[in-house]
């Protein structure tokens, strides 16, 4: 049986690409909508570290930077042990859209997982992206 390999979401933002880019690719931006603290080395191969007040942490690796249109990273798969080497790839694509930005986020790599892990990771991240993109909109609107 085949499993969905990717989650894709597109949202229309009323903010220019430069503002959206900064929210996605700076420590200040990421810590304001995605985590509670963030560190980022914005270059292919660079590290991104995020922490949340409840004690969770994530370590990502920057894979693609094409300012101001594409930002991609790999990160641990939700529900797998911390030392599991498997990762998903997340890519943000920004396109000017009128006075704002069309933002598409695609997370891929779920098909590599067995049934039980796939269900936990895929469903968790479907809900997660809905929530996180809502927080991104709130952050941009308030900034």
PDB file of C-alpha atoms in Angstrom:
ATOM      1  CA  UNK A   1       0.000   0.000   0.000  1.00  0.00           C
ATOM      2  CA  UNK A   2       1.316   3.470  -0.855  1.00  0.00           C
ATOM      3  CA  UNK A   3       1.359   6.314   1.609  1.00  0.00           C
ATOM      4  CA  UNK A   4       1.200  10.053   0.959  1.00  0.00           C
ATOM      5  CA  UNK A   5       4.762  11.302   0.739  1.00  0.00           C
ATOM      6  CA  UNK A   6       4.135  14.993   1.164  1.00  0.00           C
ATOM      7  CA  UNK A   7       2.113  17.703   2.816  1.00  0.00           C
ATOM      8  CA  UNK A   8       1.595  20.831   0.699  1.00  0.00           C
ATOM      9  CA  UNK A   9      -0.032  24.086   1.782  1.00  0.00           C
ATOM     10  CA  UNK A  10      -0.355  27.400  -0.053  1.00  0.00           C
ATOM     11  CA  UNK A  11      -1.477  30.618   1.606  1.00  0.00           C
ATOM     12  CA  UNK A  12      -1.914  34.170   0.354  1.00  0.00           C
ATOM     13  CA  UNK A  13      -0.278  36.771   2.579  1.00  0.00           C
ATOM     14  CA  UNK A  14      -0.862  40.517   2.499  1.00  0.00           C
ATOM     15  CA  UNK A  15       2.817  41.186   3.177  1.00  0.00           C
ATOM     16  CA  UNK A  16       5.664  41.677   0.678  1.00  0.00           C
ATOM     17  CA  UNK A  17       8.068  38.800  -0.011  1.00  0.00           C
ATOM     18  CA  UNK A  18      10.938  40.504   1.854  1.00  0.00           C
ATOM     19  CA  UNK A  19       8.923  40.588   5.085  1.00  0.00           C
ATOM     20  CA  UNK A  20       7.828  36.956   4.687  1.00  0.00           C
ATOM     21  CA  UNK A  21      11.408  35.916   3.857  1.00  0.00           C
ATOM     22  CA  UNK A  22      12.669  37.526   7.079  1.00  0.00           C
ATOM     23  CA  UNK A  23       9.999  35.699   9.109  1.00  0.00           C
ATOM     24  CA  UNK A  24      11.158  32.368   7.650  1.00  0.00           C
ATOM     25  CA  UNK A  25      14.925  32.826   7.631  1.00  0.00           C
ATOM     26  CA  UNK A  26      15.964  34.883  10.661  1.00  0.00           C
ATOM     27  CA  UNK A  27      16.294  33.801  14.280  1.00  0.00           C
ATOM     28  CA  UNK A  28      14.005  36.645  15.368  1.00  0.00           C
ATOM     29  CA  UNK A  29      11.365  35.689  12.820  1.00  0.00           C
ATOM     30  CA  UNK A  30      11.431  31.952  13.527  1.00  0.00           C
ATOM     31  CA  UNK A  31      11.341  32.478  17.293  1.00  0.00           C
ATOM     32  CA  UNK A  32       8.308  34.731  16.904  1.00  0.00           C
ATOM     33  CA  UNK A  33       5.992  32.274  15.147  1.00  0.00           C
ATOM     34  CA  UNK A  34       7.550  28.806  14.946  1.00  0.00           C
ATOM     35  CA  UNK A  35       9.444  28.253  18.177  1.00  0.00           C
ATOM     36  CA  UNK A  36      10.317  30.106  21.348  1.00  0.00           C
ATOM     37  CA  UNK A  37      14.026  30.490  20.575  1.00  0.00           C
ATOM     38  CA  UNK A  38      15.917  30.006  17.341  1.00  0.00           C
ATOM     39  CA  UNK A  39      19.430  30.097  15.946  1.00  0.00           C
ATOM     40  CA  UNK A  40      20.085  29.945  12.211  1.00  0.00           C
ATOM     41  CA  UNK A  41      23.132  29.784   9.976  1.00  0.00           C
ATOM     42  CA  UNK A  42      21.455  30.728   6.688  1.00  0.00           C
ATOM     43  CA  UNK A  43      23.530  28.863   4.116  1.00  0.00           C
ATOM     44  CA  UNK A  44      23.335  25.387   2.594  1.00  0.00           C
ATOM     45  CA  UNK A  45      24.736  23.037   5.234  1.00  0.00           C
ATOM     46  CA  UNK A  46      24.039  25.547   8.020  1.00  0.00           C
ATOM     47  CA  UNK A  47      22.375  24.601  11.289  1.00  0.00           C
ATOM     48  CA  UNK A  48      19.007  25.725  12.599  1.00  0.00           C
ATOM     49  CA  UNK A  49      18.160  25.085  16.230  1.00  0.00           C
ATOM     50  CA  UNK A  50      14.713  25.674  17.663  1.00  0.00           C
ATOM     51  CA  UNK A  51      13.472  25.264  21.224  1.00  0.00           C
ATOM     52  CA  UNK A  52      10.063  25.514  22.844  1.00  0.00           C
ATOM     53  CA  UNK A  53       9.253  26.440  26.434  1.00  0.00           C
ATOM     54  CA  UNK A  54       7.822  22.996  27.170  1.00  0.00           C
ATOM     55  CA  UNK A  55      11.323  21.553  26.639  1.00  0.00           C
ATOM     56  CA  UNK A  56      11.066  20.335  23.057  1.00  0.00           C
ATOM     57  CA  UNK A  57      13.902  21.076  20.642  1.00  0.00           C
ATOM     58  CA  UNK A  58      14.603  20.518  16.967  1.00  0.00           C
ATOM     59  CA  UNK A  59      17.813  20.577  14.999  1.00  0.00           C
ATOM     60  CA  UNK A  60      17.456  21.270  11.300  1.00  0.00           C
ATOM     61  CA  UNK A  61      19.944  21.502   8.455  1.00  0.00           C
ATOM     62  CA  UNK A  62      19.614  24.217   5.815  1.00  0.00           C
ATOM     63  CA  UNK A  63      19.587  22.599   2.377  1.00  0.00           C
ATOM     64  CA  UNK A  64      18.525  25.377  -0.005  1.00  0.00           C
ATOM     65  CA  UNK A  65      18.689  29.170   0.097  1.00  0.00           C
ATOM     66  CA  UNK A  66      17.661  31.173  -2.952  1.00  0.00           C
ATOM     67  CA  UNK A  67      16.860  34.574  -1.493  1.00  0.00           C
ATOM     68  CA  UNK A  68      14.124  35.788  -1.662  1.00  0.00           C
ATOM     69  CA  UNK A  69      12.185  32.907  -3.220  1.00  0.00           C
ATOM     70  CA  UNK A  70      13.187  29.472  -1.838  1.00  0.00           C
ATOM     71  CA  UNK A  71      14.233  28.261   1.609  1.00  0.00           C
ATOM     72  CA  UNK A  72      14.530  24.548   2.421  1.00  0.00           C
ATOM     73  CA  UNK A  73      15.721  22.431   5.329  1.00  0.00           C
ATOM     74  CA  UNK A  74      15.663  18.865   6.616  1.00  0.00           C
ATOM     75  CA  UNK A  75      14.471  18.048  10.083  1.00  0.00           C
ATOM     76  CA  UNK A  76      13.694  15.102  12.374  1.00  0.00           C
ATOM     77  CA  UNK A  77      10.495  13.184  11.793  1.00  0.00           C
ATOM     78  CA  UNK A  78       7.822  13.644  14.448  1.00  0.00           C
ATOM     79  CA  UNK A  79       7.300  10.456  16.446  1.00  0.00           C
ATOM     80  CA  UNK A  80      10.699   8.855  15.729  1.00  0.00           C
ATOM     81  CA  UNK A  81      13.466   8.538  18.330  1.00  0.00           C
ATOM     82  CA  UNK A  82      15.880  11.488  18.486  1.00  0.00           C
ATOM     83  CA  UNK A  83      18.747   9.374  17.139  1.00  0.00           C
ATOM     84  CA  UNK A  84      16.836   8.127  14.065  1.00  0.00           C
ATOM     85  CA  UNK A  85      18.690   9.372  10.952  1.00  0.00           C
ATOM     86  CA  UNK A  86      15.571   9.704   8.762  1.00  0.00           C
ATOM     87  CA  UNK A  87      14.444  13.252   7.972  1.00  0.00           C
ATOM     88  CA  UNK A  88      11.781  15.049   5.995  1.00  0.00           C
ATOM     89  CA  UNK A  89      12.529  17.951   3.689  1.00  0.00           C
ATOM     90  CA  UNK A  90      10.620  21.212   4.102  1.00  0.00           C
ATOM     91  CA  UNK A  91      10.671  23.810   1.353  1.00  0.00           C
ATOM     92  CA  UNK A  92       9.114  27.262   1.388  1.00  0.00           C
ATOM     93  CA  UNK A  93       8.525  28.983  -1.958  1.00  0.00           C
ATOM     94  CA  UNK A  94       7.633  32.673  -2.046  1.00  0.00           C
ATOM     95  CA  UNK A  95       6.031  34.324  -5.076  1.00  0.00           C
ATOM     96  CA  UNK A  96       4.971  37.955  -5.377  1.00  0.00           C
ATOM     97  CA  UNK A  97       1.184  38.096  -5.581  1.00  0.00           C
ATOM     98  CA  UNK A  98      -0.230  41.573  -6.088  1.00  0.00           C
ATOM     99  CA  UNK A  99       1.032  43.621  -3.138  1.00  0.00           C
ATOM    100  CA  UNK A 100       1.550  40.475  -1.087  1.00  0.00           C
ATOM    101  CA  UNK A 101       3.079  37.015  -1.261  1.00  0.00           C
ATOM    102  CA  UNK A 102       1.866  33.562  -2.208  1.00  0.00           C
ATOM    103  CA  UNK A 103       3.656  31.179   0.153  1.00  0.00           C
ATOM    104  CA  UNK A 104       3.802  27.464  -0.540  1.00  0.00           C
ATOM    105  CA  UNK A 105       5.250  25.021   1.969  1.00  0.00           C
ATOM    106  CA  UNK A 106       5.892  21.399   1.006  1.00  0.00           C
ATOM    107  CA  UNK A 107       7.165  18.795   3.450  1.00  0.00           C
ATOM    108  CA  UNK A 108       8.200  15.536   1.798  1.00  0.00           C
ATOM    109  CA  UNK A 109       9.771  12.248   2.790  1.00  0.00           C
ATOM    110  CA  UNK A 110       6.967  10.511   4.673  1.00  0.00           C
ATOM    111  CA  UNK A 111       6.792   7.501   2.324  1.00  0.00           C
ATOM    112  CA  UNK A 112      10.052   6.167   3.795  1.00  0.00           C
ATOM    113  CA  UNK A 113       8.219   5.297   7.013  1.00  0.00           C
ATOM    114  CA  UNK A 114       6.465   2.070   8.048  1.00  0.00           C
ATOM    115  CA  UNK A 115       2.691   2.141   8.658  1.00  0.00           C
ATOM    116  CA  UNK A 116       2.630   3.079  12.348  1.00  0.00           C
ATOM    117  CA  UNK A 117       5.343   5.745  12.134  1.00  0.00           C
ATOM    118  CA  UNK A 118       3.842   7.183   8.944  1.00  0.00           C
ATOM    119  CA  UNK A 119       0.442   7.687  10.579  1.00  0.00           C
ATOM    120  CA  UNK A 120       1.912   9.485  13.609  1.00  0.00           C
ATOM    121  CA  UNK A 121       4.307  11.681  11.627  1.00  0.00           C
ATOM    122  CA  UNK A 122       2.045  12.529   8.706  1.00  0.00           C
ATOM    123  CA  UNK A 123      -1.092  13.278  10.739  1.00  0.00           C
ATOM    124  CA  UNK A 124       0.910  15.185  13.345  1.00  0.00           C
ATOM    125  CA  UNK A 125       2.541  17.378  10.727  1.00  0.00           C
ATOM    126  CA  UNK A 126      -0.689  17.972   8.785  1.00  0.00           C
ATOM    127  CA  UNK A 127      -2.126  19.443  11.997  1.00  0.00           C
ATOM    128  CA  UNK A 128       1.193  21.107  12.815  1.00  0.00           C
ATOM    129  CA  UNK A 129       1.457  23.020   9.529  1.00  0.00           C
ATOM    130  CA  UNK A 130      -2.126  24.219   9.828  1.00  0.00           C
ATOM    131  CA  UNK A 131      -1.346  25.613  13.269  1.00  0.00           C
ATOM    132  CA  UNK A 132       2.115  26.980  12.468  1.00  0.00           C
ATOM    133  CA  UNK A 133       1.036  28.741   9.272  1.00  0.00           C
ATOM    134  CA  UNK A 134      -1.780  30.340  11.250  1.00  0.00           C
ATOM    135  CA  UNK A 135       0.822  31.568  13.748  1.00  0.00           C
ATOM    136  CA  UNK A 136       2.945  32.909  10.866  1.00  0.00           C
ATOM    137  CA  UNK A 137      -0.018  34.937   9.614  1.00  0.00           C
ATOM    138  CA  UNK A 138      -0.677  36.294  13.114  1.00  0.00           C
ATOM    139  CA  UNK A 139       2.998  37.234  13.525  1.00  0.00           C
ATOM    140  CA  UNK A 140       3.160  38.997  10.151  1.00  0.00           C
ATOM    141  CA  UNK A 141      -0.108  40.837  10.758  1.00  0.00           C
ATOM    142  CA  UNK A 142       1.078  42.045  14.180  1.00  0.00           C
ATOM    143  CA  UNK A 143       4.583  43.062  13.050  1.00  0.00           C
TER     144      UNK A 143
END
